[in-house]
Coordinates of C-alpha atoms in Angstrom, one line a residue:
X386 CA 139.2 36.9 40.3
X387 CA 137.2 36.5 37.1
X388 CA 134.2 38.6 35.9
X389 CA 132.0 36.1 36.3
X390 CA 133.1 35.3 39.9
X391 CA 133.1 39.3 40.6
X392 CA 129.5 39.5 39.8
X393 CA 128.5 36.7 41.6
X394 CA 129.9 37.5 44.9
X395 CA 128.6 41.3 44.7
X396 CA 125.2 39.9 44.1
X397 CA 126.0 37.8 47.1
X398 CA 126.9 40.6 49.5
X399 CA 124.4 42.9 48.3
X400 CA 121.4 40.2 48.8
X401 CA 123.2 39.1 52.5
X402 CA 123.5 42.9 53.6
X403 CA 119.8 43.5 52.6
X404 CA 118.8 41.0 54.7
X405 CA 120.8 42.0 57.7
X406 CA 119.3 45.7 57.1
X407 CA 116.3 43.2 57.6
X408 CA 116.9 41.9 60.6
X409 CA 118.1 45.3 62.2
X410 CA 114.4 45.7 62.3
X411 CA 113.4 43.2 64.4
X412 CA 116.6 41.8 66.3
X413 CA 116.4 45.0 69.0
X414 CA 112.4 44.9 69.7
X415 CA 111.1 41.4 69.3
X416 CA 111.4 40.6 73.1
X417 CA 109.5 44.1 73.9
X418 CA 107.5 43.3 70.8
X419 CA 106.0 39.7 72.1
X420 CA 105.8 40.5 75.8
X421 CA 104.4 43.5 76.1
X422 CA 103.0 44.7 72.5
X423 CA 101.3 41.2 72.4
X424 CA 100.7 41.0 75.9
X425 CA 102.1 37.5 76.1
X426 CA 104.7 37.9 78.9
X427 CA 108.5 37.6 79.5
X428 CA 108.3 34.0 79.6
X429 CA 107.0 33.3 75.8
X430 CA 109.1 36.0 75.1
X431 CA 111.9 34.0 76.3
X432 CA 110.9 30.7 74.7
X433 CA 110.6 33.0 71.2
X434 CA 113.7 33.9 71.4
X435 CA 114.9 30.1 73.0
X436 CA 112.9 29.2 69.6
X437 CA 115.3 30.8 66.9
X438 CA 118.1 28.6 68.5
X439 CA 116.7 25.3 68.6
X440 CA 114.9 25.4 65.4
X441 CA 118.5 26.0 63.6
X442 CA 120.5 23.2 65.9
X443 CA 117.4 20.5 64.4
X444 CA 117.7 21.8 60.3
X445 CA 121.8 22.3 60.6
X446 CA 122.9 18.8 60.8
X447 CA 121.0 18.0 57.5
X448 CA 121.5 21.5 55.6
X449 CA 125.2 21.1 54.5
X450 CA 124.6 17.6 53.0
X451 CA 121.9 19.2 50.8
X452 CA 123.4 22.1 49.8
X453 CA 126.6 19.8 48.8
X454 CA 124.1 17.5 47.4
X455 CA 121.7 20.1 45.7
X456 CA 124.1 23.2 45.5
X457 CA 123.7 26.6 47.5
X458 CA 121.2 28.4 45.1
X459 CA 118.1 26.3 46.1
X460 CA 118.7 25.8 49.5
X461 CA 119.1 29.4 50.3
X462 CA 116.3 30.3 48.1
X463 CA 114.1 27.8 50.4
X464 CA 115.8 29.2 53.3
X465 CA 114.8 32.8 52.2
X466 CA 111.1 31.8 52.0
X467 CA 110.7 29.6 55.3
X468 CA 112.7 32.7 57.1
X469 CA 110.0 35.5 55.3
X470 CA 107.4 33.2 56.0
X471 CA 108.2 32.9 60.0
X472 CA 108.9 36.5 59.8
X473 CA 105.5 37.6 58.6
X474 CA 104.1 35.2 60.8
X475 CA 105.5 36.9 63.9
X476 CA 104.0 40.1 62.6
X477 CA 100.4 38.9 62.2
X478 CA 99.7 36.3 64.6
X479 CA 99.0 37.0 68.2
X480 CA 98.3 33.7 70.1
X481 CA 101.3 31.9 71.9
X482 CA 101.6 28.9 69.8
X483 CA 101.5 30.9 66.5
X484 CA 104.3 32.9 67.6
X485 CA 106.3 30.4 68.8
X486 CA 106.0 28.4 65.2
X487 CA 106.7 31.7 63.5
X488 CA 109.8 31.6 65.7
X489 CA 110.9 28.5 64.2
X490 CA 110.7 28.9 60.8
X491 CA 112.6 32.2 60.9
X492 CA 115.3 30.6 63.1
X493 CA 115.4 27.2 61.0
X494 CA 115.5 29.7 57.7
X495 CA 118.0 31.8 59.1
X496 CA 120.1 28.9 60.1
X497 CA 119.7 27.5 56.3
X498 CA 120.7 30.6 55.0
X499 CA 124.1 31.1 56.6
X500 CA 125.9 28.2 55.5
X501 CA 124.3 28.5 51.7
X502 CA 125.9 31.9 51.5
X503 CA 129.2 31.0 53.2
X504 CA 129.3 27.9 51.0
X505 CA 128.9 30.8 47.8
X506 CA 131.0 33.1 48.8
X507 CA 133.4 30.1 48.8
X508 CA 132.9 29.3 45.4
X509 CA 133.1 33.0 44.3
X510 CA 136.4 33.4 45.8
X511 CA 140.2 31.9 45.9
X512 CA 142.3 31.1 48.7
X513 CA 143.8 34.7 48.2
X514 CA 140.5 36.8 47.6
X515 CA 138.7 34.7 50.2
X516 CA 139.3 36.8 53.5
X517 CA 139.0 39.9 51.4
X518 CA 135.4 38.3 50.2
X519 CA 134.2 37.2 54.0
X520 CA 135.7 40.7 55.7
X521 CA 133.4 42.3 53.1
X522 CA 130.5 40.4 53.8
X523 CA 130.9 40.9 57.6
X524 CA 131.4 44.9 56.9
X525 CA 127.9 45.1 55.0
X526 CA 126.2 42.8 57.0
X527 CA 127.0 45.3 60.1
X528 CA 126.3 48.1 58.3
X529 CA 122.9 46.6 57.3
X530 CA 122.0 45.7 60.9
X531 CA 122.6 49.0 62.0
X532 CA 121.4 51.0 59.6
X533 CA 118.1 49.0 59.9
X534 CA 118.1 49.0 64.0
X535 CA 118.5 52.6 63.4
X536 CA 115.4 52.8 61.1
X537 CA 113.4 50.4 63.2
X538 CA 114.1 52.7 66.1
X539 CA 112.4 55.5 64.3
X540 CA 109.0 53.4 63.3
X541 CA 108.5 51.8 66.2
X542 CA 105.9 52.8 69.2
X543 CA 105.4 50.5 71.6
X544 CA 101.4 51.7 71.5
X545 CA 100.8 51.1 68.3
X546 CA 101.1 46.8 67.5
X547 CA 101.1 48.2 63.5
X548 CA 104.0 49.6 63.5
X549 CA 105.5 46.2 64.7
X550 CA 103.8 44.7 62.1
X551 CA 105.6 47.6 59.3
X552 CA 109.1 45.8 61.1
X553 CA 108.2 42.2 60.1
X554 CA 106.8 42.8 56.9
X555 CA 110.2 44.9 55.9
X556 CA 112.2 41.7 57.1
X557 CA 110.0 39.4 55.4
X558 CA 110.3 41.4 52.2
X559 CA 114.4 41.5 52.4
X560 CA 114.7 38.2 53.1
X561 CA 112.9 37.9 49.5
X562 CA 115.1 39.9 48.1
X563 CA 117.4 38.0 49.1
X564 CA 116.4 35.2 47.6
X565 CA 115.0 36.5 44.4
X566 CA 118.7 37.8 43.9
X567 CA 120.8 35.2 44.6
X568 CA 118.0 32.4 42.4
X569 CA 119.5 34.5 39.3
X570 CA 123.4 33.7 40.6
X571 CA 125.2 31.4 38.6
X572 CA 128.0 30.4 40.1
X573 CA 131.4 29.9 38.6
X574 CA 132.0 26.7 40.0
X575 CA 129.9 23.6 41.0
X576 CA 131.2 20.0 42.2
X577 CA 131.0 17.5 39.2
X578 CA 128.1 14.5 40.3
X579 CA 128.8 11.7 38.4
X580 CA 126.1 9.0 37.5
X581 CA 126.7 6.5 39.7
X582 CA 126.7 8.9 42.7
X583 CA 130.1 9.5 44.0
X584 CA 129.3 12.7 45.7
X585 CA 126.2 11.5 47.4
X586 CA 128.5 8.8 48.8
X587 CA 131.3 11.1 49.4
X588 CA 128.5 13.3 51.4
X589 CA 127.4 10.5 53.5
X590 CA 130.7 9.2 55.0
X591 CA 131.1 13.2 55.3
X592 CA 130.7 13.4 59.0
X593 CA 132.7 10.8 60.2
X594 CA 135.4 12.1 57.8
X595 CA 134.8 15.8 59.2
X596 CA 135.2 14.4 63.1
X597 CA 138.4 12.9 61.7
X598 CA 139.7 15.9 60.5
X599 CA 142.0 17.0 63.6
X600 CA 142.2 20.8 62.7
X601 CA 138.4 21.3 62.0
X602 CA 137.6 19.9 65.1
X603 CA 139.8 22.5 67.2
X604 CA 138.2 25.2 64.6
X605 CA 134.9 24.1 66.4
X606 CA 135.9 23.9 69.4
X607 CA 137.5 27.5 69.3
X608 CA 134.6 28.7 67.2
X609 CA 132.2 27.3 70.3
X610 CA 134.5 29.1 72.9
X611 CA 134.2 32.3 70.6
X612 CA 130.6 32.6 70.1
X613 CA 130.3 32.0 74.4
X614 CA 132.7 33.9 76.1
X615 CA 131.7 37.2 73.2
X616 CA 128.3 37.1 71.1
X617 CA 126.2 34.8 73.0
X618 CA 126.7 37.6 76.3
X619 CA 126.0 40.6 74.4
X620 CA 122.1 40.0 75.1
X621 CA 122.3 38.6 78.6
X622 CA 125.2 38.5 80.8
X623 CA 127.2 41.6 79.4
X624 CA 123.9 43.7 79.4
X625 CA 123.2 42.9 83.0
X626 CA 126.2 43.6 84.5
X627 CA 126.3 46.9 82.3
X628 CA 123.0 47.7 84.3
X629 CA 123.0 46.0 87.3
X630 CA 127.2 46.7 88.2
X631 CA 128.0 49.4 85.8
X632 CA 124.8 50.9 86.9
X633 CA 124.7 52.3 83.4
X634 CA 121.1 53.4 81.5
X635 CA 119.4 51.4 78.8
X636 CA 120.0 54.3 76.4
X637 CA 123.8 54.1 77.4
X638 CA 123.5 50.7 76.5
X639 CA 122.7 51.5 73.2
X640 CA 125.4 53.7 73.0
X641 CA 127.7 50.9 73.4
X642 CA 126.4 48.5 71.1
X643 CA 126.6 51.1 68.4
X644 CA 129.8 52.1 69.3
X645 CA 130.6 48.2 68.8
X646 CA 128.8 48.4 65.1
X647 CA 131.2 51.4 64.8
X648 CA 134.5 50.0 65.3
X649 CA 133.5 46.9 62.8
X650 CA 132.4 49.4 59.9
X651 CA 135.0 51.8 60.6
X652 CA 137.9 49.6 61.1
X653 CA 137.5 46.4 59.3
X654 CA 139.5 47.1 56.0
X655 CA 142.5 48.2 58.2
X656 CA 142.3 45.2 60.1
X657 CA 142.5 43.1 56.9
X658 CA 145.2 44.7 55.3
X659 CA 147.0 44.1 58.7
X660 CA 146.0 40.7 59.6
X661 CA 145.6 39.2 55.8
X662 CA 149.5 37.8 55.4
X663 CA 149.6 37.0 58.9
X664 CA 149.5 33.2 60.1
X665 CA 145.6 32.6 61.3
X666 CA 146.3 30.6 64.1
X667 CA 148.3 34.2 65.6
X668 CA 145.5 35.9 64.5
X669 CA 143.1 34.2 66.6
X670 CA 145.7 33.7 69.3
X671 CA 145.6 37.8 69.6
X672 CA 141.2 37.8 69.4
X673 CA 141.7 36.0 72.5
X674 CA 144.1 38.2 74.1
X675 CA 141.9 41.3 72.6
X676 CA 138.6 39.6 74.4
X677 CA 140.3 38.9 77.7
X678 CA 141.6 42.8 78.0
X679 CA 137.3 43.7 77.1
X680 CA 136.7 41.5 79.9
X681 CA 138.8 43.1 82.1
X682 CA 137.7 46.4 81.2
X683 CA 134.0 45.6 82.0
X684 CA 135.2 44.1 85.3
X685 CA 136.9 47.6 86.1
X686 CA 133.7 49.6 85.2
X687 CA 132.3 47.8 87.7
X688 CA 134.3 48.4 90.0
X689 CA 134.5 52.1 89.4
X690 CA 131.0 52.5 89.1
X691 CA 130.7 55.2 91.8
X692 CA 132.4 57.4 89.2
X693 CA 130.1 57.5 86.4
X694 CA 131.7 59.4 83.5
X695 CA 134.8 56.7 84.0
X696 CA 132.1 53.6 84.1
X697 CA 130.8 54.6 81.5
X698 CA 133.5 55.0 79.3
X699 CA 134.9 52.1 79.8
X700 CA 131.7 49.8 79.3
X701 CA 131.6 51.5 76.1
X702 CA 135.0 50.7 75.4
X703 CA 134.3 47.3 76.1
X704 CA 131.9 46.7 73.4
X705 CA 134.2 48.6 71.2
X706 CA 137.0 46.2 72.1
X707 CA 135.0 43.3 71.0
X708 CA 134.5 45.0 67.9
X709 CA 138.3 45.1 67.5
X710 CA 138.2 41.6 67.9
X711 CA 135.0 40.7 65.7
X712 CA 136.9 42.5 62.9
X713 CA 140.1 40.7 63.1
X714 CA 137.7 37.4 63.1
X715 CA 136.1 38.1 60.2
X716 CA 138.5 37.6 57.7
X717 CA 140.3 34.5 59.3
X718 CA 138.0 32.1 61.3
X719 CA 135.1 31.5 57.8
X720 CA 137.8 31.4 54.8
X721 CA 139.8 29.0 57.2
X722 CA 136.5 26.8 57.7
X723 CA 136.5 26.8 54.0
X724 CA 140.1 26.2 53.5
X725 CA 139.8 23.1 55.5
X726 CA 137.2 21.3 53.3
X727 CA 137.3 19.1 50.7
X728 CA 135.9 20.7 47.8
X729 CA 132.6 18.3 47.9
X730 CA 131.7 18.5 51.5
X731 CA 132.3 22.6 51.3
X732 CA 128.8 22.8 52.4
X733 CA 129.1 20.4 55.2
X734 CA 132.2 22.1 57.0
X735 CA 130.1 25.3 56.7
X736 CA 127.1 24.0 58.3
X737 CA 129.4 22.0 61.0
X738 CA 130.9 25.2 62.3
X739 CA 127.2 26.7 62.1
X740 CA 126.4 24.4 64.2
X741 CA 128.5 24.9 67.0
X742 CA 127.8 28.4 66.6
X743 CA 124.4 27.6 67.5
X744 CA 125.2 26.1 70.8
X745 CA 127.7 28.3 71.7
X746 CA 124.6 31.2 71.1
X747 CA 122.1 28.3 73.0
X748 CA 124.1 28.1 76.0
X749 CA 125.8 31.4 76.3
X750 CA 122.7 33.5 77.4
X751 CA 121.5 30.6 79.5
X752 CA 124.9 30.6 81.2
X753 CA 125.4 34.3 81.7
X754 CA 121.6 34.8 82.6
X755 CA 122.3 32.3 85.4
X756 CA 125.3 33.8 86.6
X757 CA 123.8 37.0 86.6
X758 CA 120.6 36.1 88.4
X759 CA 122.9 34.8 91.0
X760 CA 124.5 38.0 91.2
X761 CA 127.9 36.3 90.9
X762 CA 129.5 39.0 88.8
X763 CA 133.1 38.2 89.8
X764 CA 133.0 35.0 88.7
X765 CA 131.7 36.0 85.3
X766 CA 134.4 38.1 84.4
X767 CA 137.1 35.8 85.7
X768 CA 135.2 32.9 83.4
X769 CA 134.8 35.3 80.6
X770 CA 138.8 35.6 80.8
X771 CA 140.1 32.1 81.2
X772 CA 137.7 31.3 78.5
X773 CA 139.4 34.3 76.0
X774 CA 142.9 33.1 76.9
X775 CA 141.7 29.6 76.2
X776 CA 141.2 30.7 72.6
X777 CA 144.6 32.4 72.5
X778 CA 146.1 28.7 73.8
X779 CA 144.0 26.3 71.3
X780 CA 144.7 28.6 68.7
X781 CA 148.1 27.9 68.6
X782 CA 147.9 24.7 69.3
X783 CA 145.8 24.6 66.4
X784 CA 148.4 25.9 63.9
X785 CA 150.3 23.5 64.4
X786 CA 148.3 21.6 62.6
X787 CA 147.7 23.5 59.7
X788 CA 149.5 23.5 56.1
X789 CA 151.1 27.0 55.2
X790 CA 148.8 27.1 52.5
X791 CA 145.9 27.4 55.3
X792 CA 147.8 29.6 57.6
X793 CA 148.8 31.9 55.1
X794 CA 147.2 31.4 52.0
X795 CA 148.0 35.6 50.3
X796 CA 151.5 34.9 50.7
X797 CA 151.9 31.1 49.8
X798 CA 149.8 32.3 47.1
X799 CA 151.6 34.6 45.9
X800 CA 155.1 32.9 46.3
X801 CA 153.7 30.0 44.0
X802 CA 152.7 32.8 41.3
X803 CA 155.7 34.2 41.4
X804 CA 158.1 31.2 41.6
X805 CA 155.9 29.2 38.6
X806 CA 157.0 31.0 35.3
X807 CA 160.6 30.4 36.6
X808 CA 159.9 26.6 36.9
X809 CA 158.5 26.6 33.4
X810 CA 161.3 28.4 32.2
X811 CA 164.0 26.4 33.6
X812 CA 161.8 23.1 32.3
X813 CA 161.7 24.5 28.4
X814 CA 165.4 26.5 28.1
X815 CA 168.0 24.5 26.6
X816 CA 170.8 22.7 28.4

């Protein structure tokens, strides 16, 4: 990787961690924060937090055609502001429809955000730096969020609405930081626009040609079954059953979503260097396999609830589990996104698996919420399985589709290094 590159991408990991030390602010409290600290009740509480999801599916399906069209840079930097801007707005305003349209513009500026960076660290990386890059991103962007939680945890007083208003303001400030750094990025590598609008054109025809595209399509469609059946419980379904089956505390709860930040800071460069020359489509088939054993540890702290100590541990193992799994994710599932893209529709493919993201985060909580309020509990680890070993199954299904070069880009990389002065060799020694 070049100097220039280098510096780029640690400006880009610094500004994204910031902003995730941001969000650790707020993420934990807003719920608490807008039903009780504003007196506006569980329900708007529900619809803020309903907000942040919808306001991302309506600005994704237009946000990778600009930043192909425009380039990252901008679009994050307006995605920076819009997100301060909501997040301020949470802060100050009181009233319901206030803090619902605050909601929006942090989730719509947040959802701009994402693919922007993804679409940088792309350009600041090669097919054999590129899981290095993204497992890096993922470790500071952890550390960030718990670091921050941690902090927020501190300020925060449930009787006193201004030290709410301390949270927002930080995360509005980070997310300017954010974008104050990454306006002075200059990026190594930008698609050439010609006059006569080729890319625009290109960018146009780009989601037919993504839908096309056999192996994105089962990324998305594992990515959707990911983001359900692990992240979009870890707010609702998981964290009832943890209470209402488990019969674990709230603060226990804590414990095992920190223990879950743990495992991804502590482990995540050993999980690299084990799973980087490894085929992707094997890496994802094991996520599954890891996910469906977390599932199956929850369902047996259940079961052994009457024996505390042994629930407990092994609802905290759970979450740590997942963090086993998140880690091996992390450097496999984004570069391959990126991988799979034509070099002018980088942006779109980012913003496509975004996407699906988003509805996989919609739906989860609404699914597990309903499942739990039914108090059907078996049935929601038994879905929670089948839908881990599903990954496992489309996974490799998937790899059959892909080029070696996708599967295994550090080692075809390397091979092709290594085997290319020989070619030129042979091609200029004398017969």
């Amino acid at each position: 990787m070049s100097t220039e590159m280098g510096a780029a991408l640690r400006r880009i990991q610094l500004g994204s961690a910031l902003s995730a030390f941001g969000n650790g602010f707020t993420v934990p409290f807003t719920f608490v924060y807008v039903a009780q600290v504003r007196g506006l009740g569980a329900g708007t509480a529900g619809v803020v937090l309903a907000m942040f999801a919808v306001a991302a599916l309506v600005v994704l399906p237009f946000t990778g055609r600009a930043i192909d069209r425009r380039g990252p840079v901008p679009v994050t930097v307006l995605g920076t502001v819009l997100a301060a801007s909501g997040s301020l707005g949470l802060g100050l305003s009181g009233s319901e429809p206030v803090v619902i349209a605050a909601a929006g513009a942090l989730g719509a500026g947040v959802a701009v955000v994402q693919p922007a960076l993804a679409t940088m660290t792309v350009w600041c990386s090669t097919s054999a730096t590129r899981s290095r890059a993204f497992a890096s991103q993922f470790f500071l962007n952890n550390l960030g969020l718990g670091v921050g939680g941690l902090i927020g945890g501190l300020i925060v007083d449930t009787a006193d609405p201004a030290s709410f208003v301390r949270l927002f303001a930080i995360e509005a400030t980070m997310f300017l930081v954010l974008g104050a750094m990454i306006a002075r990025v200059r990026l190594p590598y930008a698609p050439r626009i010609d006059a006569s609008g080729g890319s625009r054109r290109a960018a146009s025809g780009g989601w037919r040609s993504l839908v096309r595209d056999r192996a994105m399509v089962m990324v998305c469609v594992l990515g959707f079954v990911m983001f359900f059946a692990c992240y979009g419980q870890f707010e609702s379904g998981l964290s009832a059953f943890a209470v209402e089956v488990t019969r674990i505390s709230p603060a226990t709860l804590g414990i095992a979503l920190a223990a879950n930040t743990a495992v991804i800071v502590l482990a995540q460069f050993v999980v690299l260097r084990l799973v980087e020359r490894r085929r992707r489509s094997r890496v994802i088939a094991a996520v599954g396999l890891v996910w469906a054993v977390a599932w199956l540890m929850a369902g047996a702290s259940g079961l052994v609830h009457a024996h505390h100590a042994v629930a407990v541990a092994a609802i905290i193992s759970t979450y740590a589990i997942f963090g086993l799994g998140e880690a091996m994710l992390s450097p496999t599932v984004s570069p391959l996104v990126a991988d799979l893209a034509p070099a002018r529709m980088v942006g779109q493919y980012n913003s496509a698996f975004a996407l699906v993201k988003q509805l996989a985060l919609a739906l989860g909580p609404a699914v597990g919420g309903l499942i739990a309020g039914a108090g059907a509990y078996g049935v929601y680890i038994l879905l929670l399985v089948a839908s881990s070993l599903a990954i496992s199954v489309t996974a490799l299904r998937m790899g059959r589709r892909l080029t070696p070069a996708q599967e295994i880009p550090l080692r075809h990389t390397r091979v092709v290094a290594q085997s290319t002065p020989k070619a030129l060799a042979s091609e200029t020694s004398p017969v």
